[in-house]
Amino acid sequence: SAPARDRLRIAIQKSGRLADPARSLLAACGLSWRQSRDKLFCFGESLPVDLLLVRDDDIPGLIADGVCDLGVVGLNELDEQAKARRQQGLPDAYQPLRGLGFGQCRLMIAVPEDWDWQGVAQLSGKRIATSYPAILAAWLRDKGVDAQVVELSGSVEIAPKLGTADLICDLVSSGATLAANQLKPVETLLDSEAVLAGPVHELDDARAGLMAMLLRRLDGLSRVQDRKLLMFSAAEERVDALARLLPDAEPLLRLPGNGTSVRLQTMCNGALSWQRLEELERAGAQGLMVLAVEKSLA
Ligand code: ATP
Ligand code: MG
């Protein structure tokens, strides 16, 4: 078995869409690093948790090989490589542990704008360009459609124009890239976001505790993300009506008041827009204050 290790190693994207959000999220979990000169390896200072900065394609393999313990990678990339392993008869070597709430996109089938889309049966016999051959092949098999998968490593969206494929299967977020290439999205294969990926087997040395701590902090962050502490005062006879305007909040907590009005406080899970605050004010809330929750351990 592998030698015991007492430092946790996390692979994140060196540059690209996931690089900055991944770093910020880990920093919000209390990690900090001393930047090394070549910037491929960042030595953890506040905790024994180091970063390896790599291309996102390499992250699943680094976990599979045990070079890294965790990675921040798009579910699309993780799923593609997991399916490719399965198709080669290899055992599962990583799994998504937590969704991280950024890097949202969809893996979609997109066809030329002038196609009259009627359903997946239309893909039969067509050539589909993609960087996600394993996910696409599995999806086509599942749909019972016989089409040709054309694997391209980049610039997938221009393949129909170049004549190397009839349509594509690619990541879509705003849809602007598709539109610029006269393509329209018609089917979703995968809803993706950045995930924290980890091994399928639990670690059995000091890294296990570090991993558990990191996961607990991540959960603490996601728990507080949309939660806000709402404070206000109101006349006693307005309290019930105000509570009805806050169905997404915990029961109103009464704080010691100054006689004429009640001081109220609640934890709200939904968005508190200006418009909503103005509505509460019209219903009798005074001195409204919204406070962000920064940390929480539950
Ligand atoms: P690398 O050099 O690390 O290989 P890359 O070019 O493969 O970078 P990026 O374009 O930075 O990767 O995208 C990384 C991840 O961001 C994708 O795998 C996906 O999970 C996510 N993502 C979110 N929106 C989009 C989008 N519109 N297009 C592509 N990826 C997106
Ligand atoms: Mg890549």
Tab-separated table of C-alpha atoms and ligand atoms in Angstrom:
chain	number	residue	atom	x	y	z
A	1	SER	CA	0.000	0.000	0.000
A	2	ALA	CA	0.984	3.634	-0.462
A	3	PRO	CA	3.104	5.325	2.226
A	4	ALA	CA	1.154	7.369	4.787
A	5	ARG	CA	0.964	11.049	3.919
A	6	ASP	CA	0.194	13.879	6.276
A	7	ARG	CA	-0.443	16.642	3.748
A	8	LEU	CA	-3.524	16.867	1.559
A	9	ARG	CA	-3.012	17.728	-2.102
A	10	ILE	CA	-5.718	19.414	-4.170
A	11	ALA	CA	-5.555	19.812	-7.948
A	12	ILE	CA	-7.169	22.909	-9.410
A	13	GLN	CA	-7.146	24.474	-12.868
A	14	LYS	CA	-4.042	26.590	-13.461
A	15	SER	CA	-5.843	29.102	-15.651
A	16	GLY	CA	-9.281	29.141	-17.164
A	17	ARG	CA	-12.856	29.464	-16.047
A	18	LEU	CA	-12.530	27.447	-12.849
A	19	ALA	CA	-9.135	28.736	-11.682
A	20	ASP	CA	-10.133	31.879	-9.759
A	21	PRO	CA	-13.406	30.614	-8.255
A	22	ALA	CA	-11.675	27.414	-7.094
A	23	ARG	CA	-8.927	29.354	-5.360
A	24	SER	CA	-11.376	31.803	-3.757
A	25	LEU	CA	-13.549	28.996	-2.467
A	26	LEU	CA	-10.604	27.166	-0.903
A	27	ALA	CA	-9.361	30.449	0.575
A	28	ALA	CA	-12.827	30.990	2.072
A	29	CYS	CA	-12.357	27.582	3.717
A	30	GLY	CA	-9.372	29.034	5.541
A	31	LEU	CA	-6.585	27.762	3.315
A	32	SER	CA	-3.645	29.921	2.308
A	33	TRP	CA	-0.517	29.180	0.324
A	34	ARG	CA	2.961	30.328	-0.263
A	35	GLN	CA	3.192	30.751	-4.027
A	36	SER	CA	6.085	28.832	-5.465
A	37	ARG	CA	8.209	30.352	-8.219
A	38	ASP	CA	6.978	28.096	-11.021
A	39	LYS	CA	3.425	28.320	-9.699
A	40	LEU	CA	2.661	24.672	-10.382
A	41	PHE	CA	2.766	23.787	-6.726
A	42	CYS	CA	1.495	25.986	-3.910
A	43	PHE	CA	2.605	25.006	-0.438
A	44	GLY	CA	-0.183	25.275	2.147
A	45	GLU	CA	0.672	27.619	5.012
A	46	SER	CA	-2.347	27.831	7.294
A	47	LEU	CA	-2.994	24.095	7.008
A	48	PRO	CA	-1.098	21.152	5.499
A	49	VAL	CA	-3.136	21.395	2.303
A	50	ASP	CA	-1.167	21.998	-0.903
A	51	LEU	CA	-2.378	22.966	-4.373
A	52	LEU	CA	-1.293	21.575	-7.704
A	53	LEU	CA	-2.117	23.882	-10.623
A	54	VAL	CA	-2.830	21.896	-13.765
A	55	ARG	CA	-4.981	21.656	-16.891
A	56	ASP	CA	-8.498	20.616	-16.012
A	57	ASP	CA	-8.225	17.525	-18.249
A	58	ASP	CA	-5.477	16.170	-15.980
A	59	ILE	CA	-7.414	16.432	-12.720
A	60	PRO	CA	-9.375	13.140	-12.789
A	61	GLY	CA	-6.232	11.200	-13.727
A	62	LEU	CA	-4.225	12.806	-10.931
A	63	ILE	CA	-6.840	11.609	-8.441
A	64	ALA	CA	-6.987	8.156	-10.040
A	65	ASP	CA	-3.206	7.842	-9.759
A	66	GLY	CA	-3.200	9.052	-6.153
A	67	VAL	CA	-0.959	12.010	-7.045
A	68	CYS	CA	-3.679	14.313	-5.727
A	69	ASP	CA	-6.320	13.576	-3.113
A	70	LEU	CA	-8.938	16.044	-4.298
A	71	GLY	CA	-9.620	18.164	-7.348
A	72	VAL	CA	-11.876	21.002	-8.442
A	73	VAL	CA	-13.133	20.123	-11.890
A	74	GLY	CA	-16.226	20.408	-14.071
A	75	LEU	CA	-18.644	17.516	-13.677
A	76	ASN	CA	-18.528	17.299	-17.486
A	77	GLU	CA	-14.807	16.484	-17.441
A	78	LEU	CA	-15.087	14.110	-14.491
A	79	ASP	CA	-18.028	12.266	-15.998
A	80	GLU	CA	-16.367	12.009	-19.409
A	81	GLN	CA	-13.236	10.449	-17.993
A	82	ALA	CA	-15.221	8.186	-15.655
A	83	LYS	CA	-17.259	6.887	-18.584
A	84	ALA	CA	-14.123	6.461	-20.701
A	85	ARG	CA	-12.584	4.353	-17.903
A	86	ARG	CA	-15.685	2.205	-17.730
A	87	GLN	CA	-15.697	1.726	-21.489
A	88	GLN	CA	-12.114	0.464	-21.152
A	89	GLY	CA	-13.149	-1.901	-18.377
A	90	LEU	CA	-11.247	0.017	-15.679
A	91	PRO	CA	-12.637	0.325	-12.129
A	92	ASP	CA	-14.083	3.638	-10.881
A	93	ALA	CA	-11.289	5.816	-9.516
A	94	TYR	CA	-12.944	9.085	-8.470
A	95	GLN	CA	-16.297	10.541	-7.628
A	96	PRO	CA	-17.889	13.951	-7.199
A	97	LEU	CA	-18.075	14.758	-3.465
A	98	ARG	CA	-19.724	18.187	-3.510
A	99	GLY	CA	-21.257	20.515	-6.093
A	100	LEU	CA	-19.542	23.880	-5.753
A	101	GLY	CA	-22.100	26.265	-7.248
A	102	PHE	CA	-19.946	27.789	-9.997
A	103	GLY	CA	-18.903	26.860	-13.544
A	104	GLN	CA	-22.479	26.049	-14.476
A	105	CYS	CA	-22.974	24.916	-18.044
A	106	ARG	CA	-24.753	22.225	-20.010
A	107	LEU	CA	-23.473	19.608	-22.381
A	108	MET	CA	-25.875	19.902	-25.288
A	109	ILE	CA	-26.594	18.702	-28.781
A	110	ALA	CA	-26.679	21.685	-31.147
A	111	VAL	CA	-27.800	21.547	-34.765
A	112	PRO	CA	-27.667	24.061	-37.628
A	113	GLU	CA	-30.247	26.802	-37.088
A	114	ASP	CA	-32.148	25.906	-40.253
A	115	TRP	CA	-32.853	22.335	-39.104
A	116	ASP	CA	-36.470	21.629	-38.260
A	117	TRP	CA	-35.806	19.770	-34.985
A	118	GLN	CA	-38.188	16.875	-34.374
A	119	GLY	CA	-36.314	14.695	-31.901
A	120	VAL	CA	-33.320	12.464	-31.327
A	121	ALA	CA	-34.300	9.992	-34.051
A	122	GLN	CA	-33.180	12.703	-36.463
A	123	LEU	CA	-29.556	12.134	-35.368
A	124	SER	CA	-29.500	8.695	-36.907
A	125	GLY	CA	-26.673	8.339	-39.437
A	126	LYS	CA	-25.323	11.835	-38.705
A	127	ARG	CA	-21.756	12.845	-37.767
A	128	ILE	CA	-21.553	14.578	-34.366
A	129	ALA	CA	-18.425	16.537	-33.406
A	130	THR	CA	-17.563	16.615	-29.681
A	131	SER	CA	-14.835	16.733	-27.058
A	132	TYR	CA	-17.000	14.427	-24.919
A	133	PRO	CA	-17.029	11.171	-26.914
A	134	ALA	CA	-17.687	8.858	-23.966
A	135	ILE	CA	-20.680	10.806	-22.621
A	136	LEU	CA	-22.066	11.227	-26.139
A	137	ALA	CA	-21.624	7.543	-27.012
A	138	ALA	CA	-23.364	6.484	-23.792
A	139	TRP	CA	-26.221	8.923	-24.436
A	140	LEU	CA	-26.673	7.779	-28.048
A	141	ARG	CA	-26.707	4.159	-26.924
A	142	ASP	CA	-29.264	5.005	-24.270
A	143	LYS	CA	-31.480	6.703	-26.870
A	144	GLY	CA	-31.039	3.853	-29.323
A	145	VAL	CA	-29.633	6.186	-31.972
A	146	ASP	CA	-26.893	5.082	-34.351
A	147	ALA	CA	-24.724	8.112	-35.177
A	148	GLN	CA	-21.029	8.694	-35.803
A	149	VAL	CA	-19.027	10.389	-33.037
A	150	VAL	CA	-16.273	12.660	-34.394
A	151	GLU	CA	-13.839	13.450	-31.574
A	152	LEU	CA	-12.317	16.961	-31.671
A	153	SER	CA	-10.202	18.503	-28.920
A	154	GLY	CA	-11.274	22.089	-29.583
A	155	SER	CA	-13.207	24.491	-31.823
A	156	VAL	CA	-16.025	21.983	-31.987
A	157	GLU	CA	-18.551	24.667	-32.914
A	158	ILE	CA	-17.042	25.326	-36.330
A	159	ALA	CA	-17.082	21.656	-37.405
A	160	PRO	CA	-20.469	21.875	-39.199
A	161	LYS	CA	-19.261	24.890	-41.181
A	162	LEU	CA	-16.033	23.080	-42.074
A	163	GLY	CA	-18.019	20.056	-43.143
A	164	THR	CA	-16.234	17.688	-40.730
A	165	ALA	CA	-19.519	16.997	-38.922
A	166	ASP	CA	-23.245	17.611	-39.362
A	167	LEU	CA	-23.862	18.833	-35.827
A	168	ILE	CA	-22.121	19.117	-32.479
A	169	CYS	CA	-22.311	18.105	-28.834
A	170	ASP	CA	-20.635	20.798	-26.733
A	171	LEU	CA	-20.755	22.859	-23.538
A	172	VAL	CA	-23.194	25.726	-23.550
A	173	SER	CA	-23.595	28.474	-20.976
A	174	SER	CA	-25.057	31.627	-22.533
A	175	GLY	CA	-25.566	30.147	-25.992
A	176	ALA	CA	-23.749	33.094	-27.606
A	177	THR	CA	-21.046	30.897	-29.151
A	178	LEU	CA	-23.653	28.641	-30.718
A	179	ALA	CA	-25.612	31.579	-32.105
A	180	ALA	CA	-22.424	33.091	-33.553
A	181	ASN	CA	-21.947	29.826	-35.457
A	182	GLN	CA	-25.564	29.546	-36.633
A	183	LEU	CA	-26.256	26.603	-34.340
A	184	LYS	CA	-29.152	26.026	-31.943
A	185	PRO	CA	-29.220	23.818	-28.824
A	186	VAL	CA	-31.837	21.055	-28.936
A	187	GLU	CA	-31.040	18.386	-26.318
A	188	THR	CA	-29.291	18.373	-22.918
A	189	LEU	CA	-26.998	15.450	-22.062
A	190	LEU	CA	-25.647	16.790	-18.770
A	191	ASP	CA	-26.229	19.697	-16.373
A	192	SER	CA	-22.759	20.509	-15.154
A	193	GLU	CA	-21.052	22.630	-12.528
A	194	ALA	CA	-17.684	22.608	-10.826
A	195	VAL	CA	-17.410	19.826	-8.267
A	196	LEU	CA	-14.961	18.790	-5.608
A	197	ALA	CA	-13.845	15.374	-6.776
A	198	GLY	CA	-12.251	12.793	-4.535
A	199	PRO	CA	-11.227	9.157	-4.459
A	200	VAL	CA	-13.744	6.316	-4.255
A	201	HIS	CA	-12.017	4.830	-1.224
A	202	GLU	CA	-11.539	6.649	2.064
A	203	LEU	CA	-8.044	7.685	2.993
A	204	ASP	CA	-6.582	5.967	6.017
A	205	ASP	CA	-3.948	8.408	7.234
A	206	ALA	CA	-3.797	12.022	8.461
A	207	ARG	CA	-5.286	13.193	5.164
A	208	ALA	CA	-8.676	11.725	6.096
A	209	GLY	CA	-9.075	14.207	8.929
A	210	LEU	CA	-7.991	17.099	6.735
A	211	MET	CA	-10.451	16.049	4.064
A	212	ALA	CA	-13.292	15.772	6.574
A	213	MET	CA	-12.482	19.222	7.916
A	214	LEU	CA	-12.411	20.736	4.451
A	215	LEU	CA	-15.756	19.134	3.537
A	216	ARG	CA	-17.312	20.396	6.756
A	217	ARG	CA	-16.122	23.929	6.043
A	218	LEU	CA	-17.412	23.721	2.465
A	219	ASP	CA	-20.788	22.594	3.754
A	220	GLY	CA	-20.741	25.450	6.233
A	221	LEU	CA	-20.124	27.896	3.403
A	222	SER	CA	-22.868	26.546	1.182
A	223	ARG	CA	-25.268	26.589	4.127
A	224	VAL	CA	-24.732	30.289	4.742
A	225	GLN	CA	-24.479	31.400	1.113
A	226	ASP	CA	-28.134	32.323	0.636
A	227	ARG	CA	-28.957	32.896	4.288
A	228	LYS	CA	-29.387	36.386	5.618
A	229	LEU	CA	-30.173	37.655	9.073
A	230	LEU	CA	-33.086	40.081	8.851
A	231	MET	CA	-33.705	42.550	11.700
A	232	PHE	CA	-36.469	45.108	12.053
A	233	SER	CA	-38.993	46.627	14.452
A	234	ALA	CA	-42.767	46.724	14.146
A	235	ALA	CA	-45.871	47.525	16.107
A	236	GLU	CA	-47.289	44.437	17.839
A	237	GLU	CA	-50.435	44.376	15.664
A	238	ARG	CA	-48.344	44.251	12.453
A	239	VAL	CA	-46.232	41.233	13.415
A	240	ASP	CA	-48.523	38.513	12.061
A	241	ALA	CA	-48.930	40.219	8.684
A	242	LEU	CA	-45.150	40.654	8.426
A	243	ALA	CA	-44.553	37.001	9.283
A	244	ARG	CA	-46.844	36.048	6.392
A	245	LEU	CA	-44.613	38.054	4.038
A	246	LEU	CA	-41.651	35.939	5.128
A	247	PRO	CA	-42.608	32.334	4.287
A	248	ASP	CA	-38.972	31.497	3.520
A	249	ALA	CA	-37.751	32.660	6.936
A	250	GLU	CA	-37.576	30.977	10.308
A	251	PRO	CA	-40.280	31.943	12.846
A	252	LEU	CA	-39.788	35.568	13.955
A	253	LEU	CA	-37.744	35.870	17.116
A	254	ARG	CA	-38.794	38.665	19.489
A	255	LEU	CA	-36.009	40.591	21.128
A	256	PRO	CA	-36.555	42.747	24.208
A	257	GLY	CA	-38.133	45.958	22.830
A	258	ASN	CA	-38.775	49.475	24.088
A	259	GLY	CA	-42.503	49.347	24.755
A	260	THR	CA	-44.278	50.758	21.711
A	261	SER	CA	-42.723	48.439	19.121
A	262	VAL	CA	-41.324	44.908	19.045
A	263	ARG	CA	-37.772	44.234	17.906
A	264	LEU	CA	-37.749	41.213	15.548
A	265	GLN	CA	-35.098	38.987	14.066
A	266	THR	CA	-35.163	36.035	11.702
A	267	MET	CA	-32.928	33.958	9.446
A	268	CYS	CA	-34.179	34.191	5.858
A	269	ASN	CA	-33.306	31.596	3.230
A	270	GLY	CA	-34.630	33.407	0.161
A	271	ALA	CA	-33.448	36.502	-1.695
A	272	LEU	CA	-34.117	39.815	0.034
A	273	SER	CA	-34.360	42.296	-2.822
A	274	TRP	CA	-34.892	46.029	-2.352
A	275	GLN	CA	-38.408	45.531	-3.638
A	276	ARG	CA	-39.109	42.967	-0.974
A	277	LEU	CA	-37.738	45.204	1.774
A	278	GLU	CA	-39.972	48.036	0.545
A	279	GLU	CA	-42.960	45.701	0.693
A	280	LEU	CA	-42.098	44.784	4.273
A	281	GLU	CA	-41.766	48.454	5.073
A	282	ARG	CA	-45.219	49.181	3.657
A	283	ALA	CA	-46.548	46.377	5.850
A	284	GLY	CA	-45.152	48.087	8.919
A	285	ALA	CA	-41.526	47.013	9.310
A	286	GLN	CA	-39.183	49.756	10.549
A	287	GLY	CA	-35.415	49.990	10.596
A	288	LEU	CA	-34.973	46.984	8.310
A	289	MET	CA	-31.486	45.578	8.274
A	290	VAL	CA	-30.111	42.626	6.266
A	291	LEU	CA	-26.907	41.020	7.527
A	292	ALA	CA	-24.855	38.448	5.643
A	293	VAL	CA	-23.915	35.266	7.492
A	294	GLU	CA	-20.213	34.766	7.165
A	295	LYS	CA	-19.513	31.433	8.799
A	296	SER	CA	-21.519	28.664	10.406
A	297	LEU	CA	-20.799	25.303	11.994
A	298	ALA	CA	-23.755	23.019	12.384
B	1	ATP	P1	-7.478	23.841	-19.628
B	1	ATP	O1	-6.400	24.668	-20.193
B	1	ATP	O2	-7.377	23.768	-18.121
B	1	ATP	O3	-7.614	22.482	-20.249
B	1	ATP	P2	-10.088	24.338	-20.813
B	1	ATP	O4	-9.996	25.221	-22.006
B	1	ATP	O5	-10.253	22.877	-21.010
B	1	ATP	O6	-8.844	24.659	-19.873
B	1	ATP	P3	-12.122	26.117	-19.672
B	1	ATP	O7	-12.614	26.703	-20.947
B	1	ATP	O8	-11.391	26.995	-18.726
B	1	ATP	O9	-11.300	24.760	-19.890
B	1	ATP	O10	-13.385	25.508	-18.928
B	1	ATP	C1	-13.243	24.777	-17.758
B	1	ATP	C2	-14.601	24.284	-17.321
B	1	ATP	O11	-15.488	25.390	-17.149
B	1	ATP	C3	-15.338	23.386	-18.289
B	1	ATP	O12	-14.880	22.054	-18.269
B	1	ATP	C4	-16.759	23.496	-17.762
B	1	ATP	O13	-16.945	22.644	-16.655
B	1	ATP	C5	-16.835	24.943	-17.266
B	1	ATP	N1	-17.611	25.843	-18.147
B	1	ATP	C6	-18.591	26.692	-17.755
B	1	ATP	N2	-19.121	27.347	-18.784
B	1	ATP	C7	-18.495	26.926	-19.881
B	1	ATP	C8	-18.606	27.246	-21.276
B	1	ATP	N3	-19.488	28.122	-21.732
B	1	ATP	N4	-17.758	26.642	-22.129
B	1	ATP	C9	-16.836	25.782	-21.674
B	1	ATP	N5	-16.715	25.437	-20.379
B	1	ATP	C10	-17.523	25.983	-19.485
B	2	MG	MG	-9.188	21.345	-20.621
